[in-house]
């Protein structure tokens, strides 16, 4: 039994070592990636469920790795967070999407009421002097703040709710919009939710997926939509993949959605085809 225990711990050490070197490897690569233009943003349309009109885009980071191919943010964002690189990466993401929105506004009159949404990580929110950074990027890119939306996950907000209330308030004062991401997974206290100066709730995909055949999910989505209505917030369902899910969401009065049913995250030149023609509002 003893030798088996030792064997196990060797296997464990080895696995730890592999993970550590994988992380270090990615971290080194990520530094280079930002400088060498290996990162890009994919844009996923967010649409009004009732008439399937695009109202916004969410910017999602992608890494075109020279050896490993396309890497998911689920792989490299945690590495960026742990290493502190997230601040530089986050600035890059914000600058890219502000530039993109600015360009689309110039080229497409139909984009006049649209916004672009960027994801903000825990470190960016809590340690990064985010308000000053966002203000500077808006200034540099000349984007009207009302076209920018920031998404922060519910769990990040609840980790340090008092501080979050303060930072969100100062971001709001810049004139940008805010959304609580992955809502339903982070145990918000309702009193805090009321105090967060946000504009929208995004229902986590785990509740939307198969909600038409899973009564518990259906009821959770119903509760979130009602909560949004009570607090006067937009509600956006993530990960809408089927017509049945869409019909369920519409029956509950959910206003907005995003998902493969309508469009996948797309490179900028393909995403722009989803900007509505002028005068359709
Ligand atoms: P998220 O913010 O919850 O983003 C939504 C994720 O759901 C995206 O995954 C998107 O591609 C995926 N998705 C959208 N519609 C569907 C659908 O119908 N079905 C399925 N199965 N998935 C769908 P992605 O792009 O892999 O991003 C994963 C996470 O990485 C994001 O989750 C976000 O938390 C994080 N992330 C992405 N870009 C950034 C970034 O620039 N900064 C930060 N801090 N985090 C980012
Ligand atoms: Ca998001
Ligand atoms: Ca989300
Ligand atoms: Ca999610």
CSV table of C-alpha atoms and ligand atoms in Angstrom, one decimal:
chain,number,residue,atom,x,y,z
A,1,UNK,CA,0.0,0.0,0.0
A,2,UNK,CA,2.9,2.3,0.8
A,3,UNK,CA,4.6,1.9,-2.5
A,4,UNK,CA,1.2,2.4,-4.3
A,5,UNK,CA,0.8,5.6,-2.3
A,6,UNK,CA,4.2,6.8,-3.4
A,7,UNK,CA,3.5,5.9,-7.0
A,8,UNK,CA,0.3,7.9,-6.8
A,9,UNK,CA,2.1,10.9,-5.5
A,10,UNK,CA,4.7,10.7,-8.2
A,11,UNK,CA,2.0,10.6,-10.8
A,12,UNK,CA,0.5,13.6,-9.0
A,13,UNK,CA,3.8,15.5,-8.9
A,14,UNK,CA,4.2,14.8,-12.6
A,15,UNK,CA,0.8,16.1,-13.4
A,16,UNK,CA,1.4,19.2,-11.3
A,17,UNK,CA,4.7,19.7,-13.0
A,18,UNK,CA,3.1,19.3,-16.5
A,19,UNK,CA,0.4,21.8,-15.6
A,20,UNK,CA,3.0,24.3,-14.2
A,21,UNK,CA,5.2,24.0,-17.3
A,22,UNK,CA,2.1,24.2,-19.6
A,23,UNK,CA,1.1,27.4,-17.8
A,24,UNK,CA,4.6,28.9,-18.0
A,25,UNK,CA,4.8,27.9,-21.7
A,26,UNK,CA,1.4,29.6,-22.4
A,27,UNK,CA,2.4,32.6,-20.4
A,28,UNK,CA,5.6,33.2,-22.4
A,29,UNK,CA,3.7,32.7,-25.6
A,30,UNK,CA,1.0,35.1,-24.5
A,31,UNK,CA,3.5,37.9,-24.0
A,32,UNK,CA,4.7,37.4,-27.5
A,33,UNK,CA,1.1,37.0,-28.9
A,34,UNK,CA,0.0,40.4,-27.8
A,35,UNK,CA,3.1,42.0,-29.5
A,36,UNK,CA,3.0,39.8,-32.6
A,37,UNK,CA,-0.7,40.3,-33.4
A,38,UNK,CA,-1.6,36.6,-32.8
A,39,UNK,CA,-4.7,37.7,-30.8
A,40,UNK,CA,-8.0,38.8,-32.4
A,41,UNK,CA,-11.5,39.4,-31.4
A,42,UNK,CA,-14.5,37.5,-32.6
A,43,UNK,CA,-17.9,39.3,-32.4
A,44,UNK,CA,-21.1,37.5,-31.5
A,45,UNK,CA,-24.3,39.3,-32.4
A,46,UNK,CA,-26.8,39.9,-29.5
A,47,UNK,CA,-30.3,40.0,-30.9
A,48,UNK,CA,-33.8,41.1,-29.9
A,49,UNK,CA,-35.7,37.8,-29.6
A,50,UNK,CA,-39.0,39.3,-30.8
A,51,UNK,CA,-37.9,40.4,-34.2
A,52,UNK,CA,-34.4,38.9,-34.6
A,53,UNK,CA,-32.7,42.3,-35.0
A,54,UNK,CA,-29.1,42.7,-33.9
A,55,UNK,CA,-28.7,45.2,-31.1
A,56,UNK,CA,-25.2,44.6,-29.9
A,57,UNK,CA,-22.1,42.5,-30.3
A,58,UNK,CA,-20.0,40.7,-27.6
A,59,UNK,CA,-16.3,40.7,-28.3
A,60,UNK,CA,-14.6,37.4,-27.5
A,61,UNK,CA,-10.9,37.0,-27.5
A,62,UNK,CA,-9.2,34.4,-29.7
A,63,UNK,CA,-5.5,33.4,-30.0
A,64,UNK,CA,-4.2,32.1,-33.3
A,65,UNK,CA,-1.3,30.2,-31.8
A,66,UNK,CA,1.5,29.6,-34.4
A,67,UNK,CA,1.9,25.9,-33.4
A,68,UNK,CA,-1.3,24.9,-31.6
A,69,UNK,CA,-3.8,26.6,-33.8
A,70,UNK,CA,-6.8,28.4,-32.5
A,71,UNK,CA,-6.9,28.6,-28.7
A,72,UNK,CA,-10.0,29.2,-26.6
A,73,UNK,CA,-10.2,32.0,-24.1
A,74,UNK,CA,-11.1,29.4,-21.5
A,75,UNK,CA,-7.5,28.2,-21.9
A,76,UNK,CA,-5.5,31.5,-22.0
A,77,UNK,CA,-7.6,34.0,-20.0
A,78,UNK,CA,-7.0,32.1,-16.7
A,79,UNK,CA,-3.2,32.2,-17.5
A,80,UNK,CA,-3.4,35.9,-18.3
A,81,UNK,CA,-5.2,36.4,-15.0
A,82,UNK,CA,-2.7,34.5,-12.9
A,83,UNK,CA,0.3,36.2,-14.5
A,84,UNK,CA,-0.9,39.7,-14.5
A,85,UNK,CA,-0.9,39.9,-18.3
A,86,UNK,CA,-4.6,40.4,-18.1
A,87,UNK,CA,-4.2,44.1,-17.6
A,88,UNK,CA,-2.3,44.5,-20.9
A,89,UNK,CA,-4.5,42.0,-22.7
A,90,UNK,CA,-7.7,43.7,-21.3
A,91,UNK,CA,-6.5,47.1,-22.5
A,92,UNK,CA,-5.9,45.6,-25.9
A,93,UNK,CA,-9.4,44.1,-26.0
A,94,UNK,CA,-11.0,47.4,-24.9
A,95,UNK,CA,-9.0,49.4,-27.4
A,96,UNK,CA,-9.8,46.9,-30.2
A,97,UNK,CA,-13.5,46.9,-29.6
A,98,UNK,CA,-13.8,50.7,-29.2
A,99,UNK,CA,-11.9,51.1,-32.5
A,100,UNK,CA,-14.2,48.6,-34.2
A,101,UNK,CA,-17.4,50.2,-32.9
A,102,UNK,CA,-16.1,53.6,-34.0
A,103,UNK,CA,-15.5,52.2,-37.5
A,104,UNK,CA,-18.9,50.5,-37.7
A,105,UNK,CA,-20.6,53.7,-36.6
A,106,UNK,CA,-18.8,55.6,-39.3
A,107,UNK,CA,-19.6,53.1,-42.0
A,108,UNK,CA,-23.1,51.9,-41.1
A,109,UNK,CA,-25.9,54.4,-40.2
A,110,UNK,CA,-27.8,51.3,-38.9
A,111,UNK,CA,-25.3,50.9,-36.1
A,112,UNK,CA,-26.3,54.2,-34.5
A,113,UNK,CA,-28.1,52.6,-31.6
A,114,UNK,CA,-25.8,49.6,-31.2
A,115,UNK,CA,-23.2,48.8,-28.5
A,116,UNK,CA,-20.2,46.6,-28.2
A,117,UNK,CA,-19.6,44.5,-25.1
A,118,UNK,CA,-16.3,43.5,-23.6
A,119,UNK,CA,-15.6,41.0,-20.9
A,120,UNK,CA,-13.8,42.3,-17.8
A,121,UNK,CA,-12.0,39.8,-15.5
A,122,UNK,CA,-11.7,39.9,-11.7
A,123,UNK,CA,-8.2,41.4,-11.7
A,124,UNK,CA,-9.1,44.0,-14.2
A,125,UNK,CA,-12.0,45.1,-12.1
A,126,UNK,CA,-10.4,45.0,-8.7
A,127,UNK,CA,-6.7,45.9,-9.2
A,128,UNK,CA,-6.3,47.6,-12.6
A,129,UNK,CA,-7.4,51.2,-12.1
A,130,UNK,CA,-10.0,50.2,-14.6
A,131,UNK,CA,-12.0,53.4,-14.5
A,132,UNK,CA,-9.0,55.5,-15.6
A,133,UNK,CA,-8.0,53.0,-18.2
A,134,UNK,CA,-11.4,52.9,-19.7
A,135,UNK,CA,-11.7,56.6,-19.8
A,136,UNK,CA,-8.3,56.9,-21.5
A,137,UNK,CA,-9.2,54.3,-24.2
A,138,UNK,CA,-12.6,56.0,-24.9
A,139,UNK,CA,-10.7,59.3,-25.2
A,140,UNK,CA,-8.0,57.9,-27.5
A,141,UNK,CA,-10.5,56.1,-29.8
A,142,UNK,CA,-13.1,58.8,-29.8
A,143,UNK,CA,-16.0,56.4,-29.1
A,144,UNK,CA,-19.1,57.8,-27.5
A,145,UNK,CA,-19.3,55.9,-24.1
A,146,UNK,CA,-22.9,55.0,-24.7
A,147,UNK,CA,-21.8,52.5,-27.3
A,148,UNK,CA,-19.6,50.6,-24.9
A,149,UNK,CA,-20.8,47.9,-22.5
A,150,UNK,CA,-18.7,46.0,-20.0
A,151,UNK,CA,-19.7,42.5,-18.8
A,152,UNK,CA,-18.6,41.4,-15.3
A,153,UNK,CA,-19.5,38.0,-14.0
A,154,UNK,CA,-21.9,37.8,-11.0
A,155,UNK,CA,-19.3,35.8,-9.0
A,156,UNK,CA,-16.6,38.4,-9.5
A,157,UNK,CA,-19.1,41.1,-8.4
A,158,UNK,CA,-20.1,39.2,-5.3
A,159,UNK,CA,-16.5,38.4,-4.3
A,160,UNK,CA,-16.1,42.0,-3.1
A,161,UNK,CA,-19.5,43.5,-3.5
A,162,UNK,CA,-18.9,46.8,-1.6
A,163,UNK,CA,-15.9,47.6,-3.8
A,164,UNK,CA,-17.8,46.5,-6.9
A,165,UNK,CA,-20.6,48.8,-6.1
A,166,UNK,CA,-18.1,51.7,-6.0
A,167,UNK,CA,-16.2,50.8,-9.2
A,168,UNK,CA,-19.4,50.1,-11.2
A,169,UNK,CA,-20.8,53.4,-10.1
A,170,UNK,CA,-17.7,55.2,-11.4
A,171,UNK,CA,-17.8,53.3,-14.6
A,172,UNK,CA,-21.5,54.2,-15.0
A,173,UNK,CA,-20.6,57.8,-14.5
A,174,UNK,CA,-18.4,57.7,-17.6
A,175,UNK,CA,-21.6,57.0,-19.5
A,176,UNK,CA,-20.9,53.4,-20.4
A,177,UNK,CA,-23.3,50.5,-19.8
A,178,UNK,CA,-22.8,47.5,-17.6
A,179,UNK,CA,-24.1,43.9,-17.6
A,180,UNK,CA,-23.9,41.1,-15.0
A,181,UNK,CA,-22.5,38.1,-16.8
A,182,UNK,CA,-23.3,34.4,-16.2
A,183,UNK,CA,-26.2,35.4,-14.0
A,184,UNK,CA,-27.6,32.6,-11.8
A,185,UNK,CA,-24.3,31.0,-11.1
A,186,UNK,CA,-22.8,33.4,-8.6
A,187,UNK,CA,-25.3,33.6,-5.6
A,188,UNK,CA,-26.1,37.3,-5.7
A,189,UNK,CA,-27.8,38.6,-2.7
A,190,UNK,CA,-30.8,40.5,-4.0
A,191,UNK,CA,-29.9,43.6,-1.9
A,192,UNK,CA,-26.6,43.8,-3.7
A,193,UNK,CA,-28.1,43.2,-7.1
A,194,UNK,CA,-30.3,46.2,-6.4
A,195,UNK,CA,-27.3,48.3,-5.5
A,196,UNK,CA,-25.2,47.4,-8.5
A,197,UNK,CA,-25.8,50.2,-11.0
A,198,UNK,CA,-26.1,47.8,-14.0
A,199,UNK,CA,-28.2,47.9,-17.1
A,200,UNK,CA,-28.6,44.2,-18.0
A,201,UNK,CA,-28.5,40.6,-16.7
A,202,UNK,CA,-27.1,37.8,-18.9
A,203,UNK,CA,-28.6,34.4,-18.1
A,204,UNK,CA,-25.9,31.8,-18.0
A,205,UNK,CA,-26.0,29.3,-20.8
A,206,UNK,CA,-26.3,26.4,-18.3
A,207,UNK,CA,-30.0,27.5,-17.7
A,208,UNK,CA,-30.9,28.2,-21.3
A,209,UNK,CA,-29.5,25.0,-22.7
A,210,UNK,CA,-32.4,22.5,-23.0
A,211,UNK,CA,-34.7,24.8,-21.0
A,212,UNK,CA,-37.6,23.7,-23.2
A,213,UNK,CA,-37.4,20.1,-21.9
A,214,UNK,CA,-36.1,20.8,-18.4
A,215,UNK,CA,-38.9,22.3,-16.2
A,216,UNK,CA,-36.4,23.3,-13.5
A,217,UNK,CA,-34.3,25.3,-15.9
A,218,UNK,CA,-37.4,26.8,-17.4
A,219,UNK,CA,-38.6,28.0,-14.0
A,220,UNK,CA,-35.1,29.5,-13.2
A,221,UNK,CA,-35.2,31.4,-16.4
A,222,UNK,CA,-38.7,32.6,-15.7
A,223,UNK,CA,-37.5,33.8,-12.2
A,224,UNK,CA,-34.5,35.7,-13.7
A,225,UNK,CA,-36.7,37.3,-16.4
A,226,UNK,CA,-39.1,38.5,-13.7
A,227,UNK,CA,-36.3,39.8,-11.5
A,228,UNK,CA,-35.0,41.7,-14.5
A,229,UNK,CA,-38.4,43.2,-15.1
A,230,UNK,CA,-38.8,44.1,-11.4
A,231,UNK,CA,-35.4,45.9,-11.4
A,232,UNK,CA,-35.9,47.4,-14.8
A,233,UNK,CA,-32.9,45.6,-16.4
A,234,UNK,CA,-32.5,44.2,-19.9
A,235,UNK,CA,-32.3,40.4,-19.8
A,236,UNK,CA,-30.2,38.6,-22.3
A,237,UNK,CA,-30.1,34.8,-22.6
A,238,UNK,CA,-26.8,33.2,-23.5
A,239,UNK,CA,-26.2,30.2,-25.6
A,240,UNK,CA,-29.6,30.0,-27.5
A,241,UNK,CA,-29.0,27.0,-29.8
A,242,UNK,CA,-32.5,25.9,-30.8
A,243,UNK,CA,-35.9,27.2,-32.0
A,244,UNK,CA,-37.5,25.5,-29.0
A,245,UNK,CA,-35.3,27.4,-26.6
A,246,UNK,CA,-36.0,30.6,-28.4
A,247,UNK,CA,-39.7,30.0,-28.2
A,248,UNK,CA,-39.5,29.3,-24.5
A,249,UNK,CA,-37.6,32.5,-23.9
A,250,UNK,CA,-40.1,34.5,-26.0
A,251,UNK,CA,-43.0,33.0,-24.0
A,252,UNK,CA,-41.3,34.2,-20.8
A,253,UNK,CA,-40.8,37.7,-22.1
A,254,UNK,CA,-37.0,37.6,-22.3
A,255,UNK,CA,-35.9,40.5,-24.4
A,256,UNK,CA,-32.5,39.6,-25.8
A,257,UNK,CA,-30.4,36.6,-26.7
A,258,UNK,CA,-27.2,35.3,-28.2
A,259,UNK,CA,-26.3,31.9,-29.4
A,260,UNK,CA,-25.4,29.6,-32.3
A,261,UNK,CA,-29.1,29.6,-33.5
A,262,UNK,CA,-28.7,33.3,-34.6
A,263,UNK,CA,-24.9,33.5,-35.1
A,264,UNK,CA,-21.6,32.2,-33.8
A,265,UNK,CA,-18.8,34.6,-32.7
A,266,UNK,CA,-17.5,35.9,-36.1
A,267,UNK,CA,-14.5,37.7,-37.4
A,268,UNK,CA,-15.2,41.5,-37.7
A,269,UNK,CA,-15.7,41.5,-41.5
A,270,UNK,CA,-18.4,38.7,-41.2
A,271,UNK,CA,-20.0,40.2,-38.1
A,272,UNK,CA,-20.7,43.5,-39.8
A,273,UNK,CA,-23.2,41.8,-42.0
A,274,UNK,CA,-25.4,41.5,-38.9
A,275,UNK,CA,-25.6,45.3,-38.5
A,276,UNK,CA,-29.2,46.2,-39.4
A,277,UNK,CA,-29.9,48.4,-42.4
A,278,UNK,CA,-30.6,52.1,-41.4
A,279,UNK,CA,-34.1,53.0,-40.4
A,280,UNK,CA,-35.1,49.6,-39.2
A,281,UNK,CA,-35.3,50.7,-35.5
B,1,LIG,P1,-18.8,34.3,-21.7
B,1,LIG,O1,-18.6,35.7,-21.4
B,1,LIG,O2,-19.9,33.6,-20.9
B,1,LIG,O3,-19.0,34.2,-23.2
B,1,LIG,C1,-20.0,33.4,-23.9
B,1,LIG,C2,-19.3,32.1,-24.4
B,1,LIG,O4,-20.4,31.2,-24.9
B,1,LIG,C3,-18.4,32.3,-25.5
B,1,LIG,O5,-17.3,31.3,-25.4
B,1,LIG,C4,-19.2,32.0,-26.7
B,1,LIG,O6,-18.5,31.6,-27.9
B,1,LIG,C5,-20.1,30.9,-26.2
B,1,LIG,N1,-21.3,30.7,-26.9
B,1,LIG,C6,-22.1,31.7,-27.4
B,1,LIG,N2,-23.2,31.1,-28.0
B,1,LIG,C7,-23.2,29.8,-27.7
B,1,LIG,C8,-24.0,28.7,-28.1
B,1,LIG,O7,-25.1,28.9,-28.6
B,1,LIG,N3,-23.6,27.5,-27.6
B,1,LIG,C9,-22.5,27.3,-27.0
B,1,LIG,N4,-22.2,26.0,-26.7
B,1,LIG,N5,-21.6,28.3,-26.7
B,1,LIG,C10,-22.0,29.5,-27.0
B,1,LIG,P2,-15.8,31.7,-25.6
B,1,LIG,O8,-15.7,32.7,-26.8
B,1,LIG,O9,-15.1,30.4,-25.7
B,1,LIG,O10,-15.4,32.4,-24.3
B,1,LIG,C11,-15.4,31.7,-23.1
B,1,LIG,C12,-15.2,32.7,-21.9
B,1,LIG,O11,-13.9,33.3,-21.9
B,1,LIG,C13,-16.2,33.9,-21.9
B,1,LIG,O12,-17.4,33.4,-21.4
B,1,LIG,C14,-15.5,34.9,-21.1
B,1,LIG,O13,-15.7,34.6,-19.7
B,1,LIG,C15,-14.0,34.6,-21.4
B,1,LIG,N6,-13.5,35.6,-22.3
B,1,LIG,C16,-13.6,35.7,-23.7
B,1,LIG,N7,-13.0,36.8,-24.2
B,1,LIG,C17,-12.6,37.5,-23.1
B,1,LIG,C18,-11.9,38.7,-22.9
B,1,LIG,O14,-11.6,39.4,-23.9
B,1,LIG,N8,-11.6,39.1,-21.6
B,1,LIG,C19,-11.9,38.3,-20.6
B,1,LIG,N9,-11.6,38.8,-19.3
B,1,LIG,N10,-12.6,37.2,-20.7
B,1,LIG,C20,-12.9,36.7,-21.9
B,2,LIG,CA1,-19.6,37.6,-21.5
B,3,LIG,CA1,-21.5,34.9,-20.1
B,4,LIG,CA1,-21.6,31.8,-19.5
